[in-house]
Tab-separated table of C-alpha atoms in Angstrom:
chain	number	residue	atom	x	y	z
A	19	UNK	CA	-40.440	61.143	-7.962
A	20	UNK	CA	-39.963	62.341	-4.650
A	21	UNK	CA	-37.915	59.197	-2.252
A	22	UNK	CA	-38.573	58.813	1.429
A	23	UNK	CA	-37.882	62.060	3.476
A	24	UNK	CA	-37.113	62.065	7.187
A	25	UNK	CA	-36.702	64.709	9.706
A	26	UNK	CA	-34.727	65.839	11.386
A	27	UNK	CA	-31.314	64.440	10.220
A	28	UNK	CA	-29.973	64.680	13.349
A	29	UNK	CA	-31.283	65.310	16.835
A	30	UNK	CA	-29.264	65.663	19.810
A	31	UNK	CA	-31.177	65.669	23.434
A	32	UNK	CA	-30.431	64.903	26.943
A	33	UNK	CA	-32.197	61.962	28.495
A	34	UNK	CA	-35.489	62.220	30.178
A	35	UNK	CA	-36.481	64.657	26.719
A	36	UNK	CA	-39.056	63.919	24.200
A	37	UNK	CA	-38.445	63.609	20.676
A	38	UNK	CA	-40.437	63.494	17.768
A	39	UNK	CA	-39.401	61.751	14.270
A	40	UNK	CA	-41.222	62.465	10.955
A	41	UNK	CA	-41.046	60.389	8.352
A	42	UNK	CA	-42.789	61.020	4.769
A	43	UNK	CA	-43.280	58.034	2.501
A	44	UNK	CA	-42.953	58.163	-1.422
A	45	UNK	CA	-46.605	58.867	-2.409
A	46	UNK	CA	-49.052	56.289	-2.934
A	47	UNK	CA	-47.031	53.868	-0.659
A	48	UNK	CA	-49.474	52.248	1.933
A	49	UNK	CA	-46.524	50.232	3.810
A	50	UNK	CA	-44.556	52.403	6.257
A	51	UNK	CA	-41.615	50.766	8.459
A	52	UNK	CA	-39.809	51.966	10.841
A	53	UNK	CA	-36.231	50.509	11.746
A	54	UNK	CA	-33.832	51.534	14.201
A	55	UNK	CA	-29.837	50.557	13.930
A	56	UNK	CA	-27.929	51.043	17.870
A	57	UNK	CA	-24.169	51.619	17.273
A	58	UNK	CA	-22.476	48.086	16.282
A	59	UNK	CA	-25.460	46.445	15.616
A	60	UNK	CA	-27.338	45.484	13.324
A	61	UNK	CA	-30.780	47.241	12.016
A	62	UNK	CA	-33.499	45.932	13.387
A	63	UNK	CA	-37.063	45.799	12.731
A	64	UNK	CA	-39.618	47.957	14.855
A	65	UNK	CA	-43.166	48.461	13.247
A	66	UNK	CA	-45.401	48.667	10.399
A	67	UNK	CA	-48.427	50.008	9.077
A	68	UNK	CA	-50.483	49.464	6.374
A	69	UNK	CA	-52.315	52.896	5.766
A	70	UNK	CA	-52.888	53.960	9.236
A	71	UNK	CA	-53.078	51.012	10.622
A	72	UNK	CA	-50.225	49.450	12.505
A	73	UNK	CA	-49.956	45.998	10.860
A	74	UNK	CA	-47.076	44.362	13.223
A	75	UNK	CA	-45.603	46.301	15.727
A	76	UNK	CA	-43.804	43.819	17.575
A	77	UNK	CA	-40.332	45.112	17.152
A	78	UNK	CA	-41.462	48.268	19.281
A	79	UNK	CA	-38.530	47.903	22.572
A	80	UNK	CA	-40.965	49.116	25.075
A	81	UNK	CA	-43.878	51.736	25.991
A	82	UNK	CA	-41.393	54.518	25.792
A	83	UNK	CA	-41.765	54.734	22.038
A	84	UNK	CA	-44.702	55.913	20.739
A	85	UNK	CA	-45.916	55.655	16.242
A	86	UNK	CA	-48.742	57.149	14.607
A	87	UNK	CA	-49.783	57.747	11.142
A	88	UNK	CA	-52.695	59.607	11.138
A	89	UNK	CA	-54.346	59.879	7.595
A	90	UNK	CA	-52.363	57.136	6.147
A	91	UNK	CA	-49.586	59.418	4.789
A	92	UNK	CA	-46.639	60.412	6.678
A	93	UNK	CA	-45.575	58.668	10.407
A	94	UNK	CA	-44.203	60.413	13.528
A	95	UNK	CA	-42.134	57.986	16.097
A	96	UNK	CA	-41.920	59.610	19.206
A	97	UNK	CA	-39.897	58.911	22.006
A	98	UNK	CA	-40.774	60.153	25.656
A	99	UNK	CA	-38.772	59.785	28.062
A	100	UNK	CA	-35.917	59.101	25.946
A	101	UNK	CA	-33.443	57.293	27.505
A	102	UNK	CA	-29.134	56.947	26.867
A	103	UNK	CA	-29.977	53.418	25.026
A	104	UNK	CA	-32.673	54.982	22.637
A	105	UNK	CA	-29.487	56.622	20.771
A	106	UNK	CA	-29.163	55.380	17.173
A	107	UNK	CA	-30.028	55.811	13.797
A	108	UNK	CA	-33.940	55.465	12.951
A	109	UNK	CA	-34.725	54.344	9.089
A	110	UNK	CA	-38.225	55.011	7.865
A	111	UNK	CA	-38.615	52.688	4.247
A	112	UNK	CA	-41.447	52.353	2.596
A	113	UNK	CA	-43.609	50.518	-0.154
A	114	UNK	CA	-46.431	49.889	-2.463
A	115	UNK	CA	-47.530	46.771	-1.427
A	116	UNK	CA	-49.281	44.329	-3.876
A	117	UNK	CA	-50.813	40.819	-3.726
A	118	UNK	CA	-48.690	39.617	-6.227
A	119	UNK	CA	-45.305	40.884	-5.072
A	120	UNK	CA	-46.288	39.546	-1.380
A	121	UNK	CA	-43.304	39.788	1.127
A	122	UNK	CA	-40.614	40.491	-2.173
A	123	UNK	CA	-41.921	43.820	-2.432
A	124	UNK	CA	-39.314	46.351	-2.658
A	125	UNK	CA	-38.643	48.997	0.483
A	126	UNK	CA	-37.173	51.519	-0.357
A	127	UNK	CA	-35.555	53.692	2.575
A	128	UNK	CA	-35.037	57.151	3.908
A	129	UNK	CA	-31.488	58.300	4.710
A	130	UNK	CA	-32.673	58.139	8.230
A	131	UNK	CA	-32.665	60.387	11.894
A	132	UNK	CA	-29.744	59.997	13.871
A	133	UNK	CA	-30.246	60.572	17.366
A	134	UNK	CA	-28.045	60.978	20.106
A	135	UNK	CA	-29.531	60.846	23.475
A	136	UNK	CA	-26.436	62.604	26.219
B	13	UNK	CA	-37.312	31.845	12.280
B	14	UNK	CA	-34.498	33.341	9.904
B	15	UNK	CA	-31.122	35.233	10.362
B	16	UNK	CA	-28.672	36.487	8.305
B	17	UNK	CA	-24.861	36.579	8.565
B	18	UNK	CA	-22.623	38.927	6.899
B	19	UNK	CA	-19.239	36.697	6.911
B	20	UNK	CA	-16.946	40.007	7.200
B	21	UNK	CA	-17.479	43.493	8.380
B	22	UNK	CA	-14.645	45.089	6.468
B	23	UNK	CA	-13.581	44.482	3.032
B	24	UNK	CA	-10.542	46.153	1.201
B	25	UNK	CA	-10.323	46.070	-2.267
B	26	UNK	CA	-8.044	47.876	-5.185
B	27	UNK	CA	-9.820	49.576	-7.807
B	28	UNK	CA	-10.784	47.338	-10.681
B	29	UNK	CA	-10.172	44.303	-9.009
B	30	UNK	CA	-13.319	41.554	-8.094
B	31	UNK	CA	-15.504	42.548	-5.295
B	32	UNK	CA	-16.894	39.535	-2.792
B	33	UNK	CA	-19.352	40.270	-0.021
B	34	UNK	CA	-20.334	37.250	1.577
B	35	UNK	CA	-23.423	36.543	2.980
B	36	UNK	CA	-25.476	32.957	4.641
B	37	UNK	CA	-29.023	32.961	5.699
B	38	UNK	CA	-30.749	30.529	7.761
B	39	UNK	CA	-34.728	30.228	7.302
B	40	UNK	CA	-37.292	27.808	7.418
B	41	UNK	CA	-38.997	28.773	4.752
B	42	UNK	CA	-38.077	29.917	0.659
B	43	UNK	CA	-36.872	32.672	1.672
B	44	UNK	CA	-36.864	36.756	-0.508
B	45	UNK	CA	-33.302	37.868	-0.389
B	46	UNK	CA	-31.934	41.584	-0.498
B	47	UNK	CA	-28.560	43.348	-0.726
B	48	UNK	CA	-29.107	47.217	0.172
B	49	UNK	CA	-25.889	49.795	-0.157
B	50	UNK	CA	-26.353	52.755	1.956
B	51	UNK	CA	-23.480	55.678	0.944
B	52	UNK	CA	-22.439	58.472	3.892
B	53	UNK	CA	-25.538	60.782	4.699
B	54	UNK	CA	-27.772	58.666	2.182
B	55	UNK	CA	-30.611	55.731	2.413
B	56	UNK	CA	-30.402	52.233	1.700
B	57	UNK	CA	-30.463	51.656	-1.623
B	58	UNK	CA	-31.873	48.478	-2.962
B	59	UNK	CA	-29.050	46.532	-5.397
B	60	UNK	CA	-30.849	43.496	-6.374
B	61	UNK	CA	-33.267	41.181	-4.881
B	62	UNK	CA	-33.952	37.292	-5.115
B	63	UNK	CA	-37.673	35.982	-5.283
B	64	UNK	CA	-37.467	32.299	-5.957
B	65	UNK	CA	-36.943	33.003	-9.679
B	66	UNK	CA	-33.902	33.105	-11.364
B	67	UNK	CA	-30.682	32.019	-8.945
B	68	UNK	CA	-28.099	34.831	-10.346
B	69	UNK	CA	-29.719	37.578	-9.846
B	70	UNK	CA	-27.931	40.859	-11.763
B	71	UNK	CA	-28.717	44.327	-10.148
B	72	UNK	CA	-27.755	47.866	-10.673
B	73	UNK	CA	-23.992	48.930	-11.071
B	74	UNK	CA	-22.666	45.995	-12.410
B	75	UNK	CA	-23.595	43.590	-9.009
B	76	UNK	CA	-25.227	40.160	-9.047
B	77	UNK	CA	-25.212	37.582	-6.411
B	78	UNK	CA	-26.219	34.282	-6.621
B	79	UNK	CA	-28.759	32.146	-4.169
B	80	UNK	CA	-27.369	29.049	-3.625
B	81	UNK	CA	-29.707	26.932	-1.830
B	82	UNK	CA	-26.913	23.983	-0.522
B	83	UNK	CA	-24.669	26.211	0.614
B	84	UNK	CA	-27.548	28.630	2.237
B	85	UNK	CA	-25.469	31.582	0.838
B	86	UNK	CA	-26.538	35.194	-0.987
B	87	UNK	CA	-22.739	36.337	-1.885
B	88	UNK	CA	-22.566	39.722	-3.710
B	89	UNK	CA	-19.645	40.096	-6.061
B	90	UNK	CA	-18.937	42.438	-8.871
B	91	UNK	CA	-16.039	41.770	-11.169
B	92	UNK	CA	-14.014	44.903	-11.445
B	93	UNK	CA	-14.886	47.633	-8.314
B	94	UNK	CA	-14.457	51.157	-8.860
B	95	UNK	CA	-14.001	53.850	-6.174
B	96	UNK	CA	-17.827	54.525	-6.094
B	97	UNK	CA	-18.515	51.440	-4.753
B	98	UNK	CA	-16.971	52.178	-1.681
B	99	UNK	CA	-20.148	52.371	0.946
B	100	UNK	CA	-21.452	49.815	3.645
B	101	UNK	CA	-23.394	47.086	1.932
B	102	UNK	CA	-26.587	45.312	3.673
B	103	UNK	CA	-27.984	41.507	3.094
B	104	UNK	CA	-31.312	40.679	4.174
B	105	UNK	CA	-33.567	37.591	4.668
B	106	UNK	CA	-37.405	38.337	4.764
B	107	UNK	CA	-40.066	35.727	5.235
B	108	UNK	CA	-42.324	38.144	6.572
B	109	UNK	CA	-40.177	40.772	8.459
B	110	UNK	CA	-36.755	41.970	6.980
B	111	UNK	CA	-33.720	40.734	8.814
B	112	UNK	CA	-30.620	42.810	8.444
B	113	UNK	CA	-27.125	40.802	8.649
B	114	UNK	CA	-24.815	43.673	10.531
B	115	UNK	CA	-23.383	45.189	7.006
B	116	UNK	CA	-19.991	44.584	5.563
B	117	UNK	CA	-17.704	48.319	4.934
B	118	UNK	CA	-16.279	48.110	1.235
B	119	UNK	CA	-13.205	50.184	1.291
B	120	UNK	CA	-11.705	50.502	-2.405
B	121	UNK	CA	-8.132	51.786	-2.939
B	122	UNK	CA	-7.092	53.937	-5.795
């Protein structure tokens, strides 16, 4: 079985660019989250849908940043104008979902975009 | 509200001896417990997880860790560490969001 796959690995653009991250979820997975870690810190939450539906999206750091899963299957995150601060690694995790395994339910992650903004 | 703190950021260990990652959580609720490894160039991968079952919880590669309710603590240990192990290891509290303590860097020396 196929994990999570993101793309690109690594992107390297000047501020004021746009960038566009793809993530593709393990098949079958409804739950799609996005996380972002900034050098030194720790990863932190940004959004998550449910199908195509964004279920909580309040880890998004401003208007600047941009999800979308059309279809339900795989997610782009894009970022216009990116900015020095956007730089970072961005995970993309996701999961089955189920009533009975509730908030336990196992993520499982992508190796993740890193993206340097000069 | 819930946090997680990862009690050191480095750890240095000699092959084959005990490994200790330590980790306390704060929540206000029963909290689900994680412990993710990511290797260089690779995702998180999920070591073992606490639901409110069993306290020691064993996971994959010879880890467990142990949810200890009085002490608030999630510590990680394995009892002999082998160079493999040697990776950046995440803890995380989720009540409803996952909350990532800042990782803790395994080094293991031959």
């Amino acid at each position: 079985e196929a994990g999570v796959t993101q793309f690109p690995s690594h992107s390297v653009i000047e501020k004021g660019q746009t960038v566009t991250l793809r993530c593709d979820p393990i098949s079958g997975h409804d739950n799609l989250y996005w996380y972002r870690r900034v050098m030194g810190k720790e990863i932190k939450f940004l959004l998550h849908f449910v199908k195509e539906s964004k279920q909580d999206e309040s880890g998004m750091p401003n208007n600047r940043f941009l999800a979308e899963r059309t279809g339900g299957t795989y997610s782009t995150l894009k970022v216009q104008p990116a900015e020095l601060e956007d730089s970072g690694v961005y995970f993309c995790a996701s999961s089955p979902g189920s009533l009975t395994s509730g908030y336990a339910d196992t993520q499982y992650f992508g190796p993740g975009t890193r993206l340097t903004v000069l | 509200a819930q946090s997680v703190t990862q009690l050191d950021s480095h750890v240095s260990v000699s092959e084959g001896t005990p490994v200790l990652l330590r980790c306390n959580y704060s929540s206000s609720y029963s909290p689900s417990l994680f412990w993710y490894v990511q290797h260089p160039n690779k995702g998180l991968q999920l070591l073992l997880k606490y639901t409110s079952a069993a306290t020691l919880v064993k996971g994959i590669n010879g880890f467990e860790a142990e949810f200890k309710k009085s002490e608030t603590s999630f510590h990680l240990t394995k009892p002999s560490a082998h160079m493999s192990d040697a990776a950046e290891y995440f803890c995380v509290v989720r009540i409803f969001d996952m909350r990532f303590g800042a990782g803790t860097r395994l080094t293991v020396k031959p």
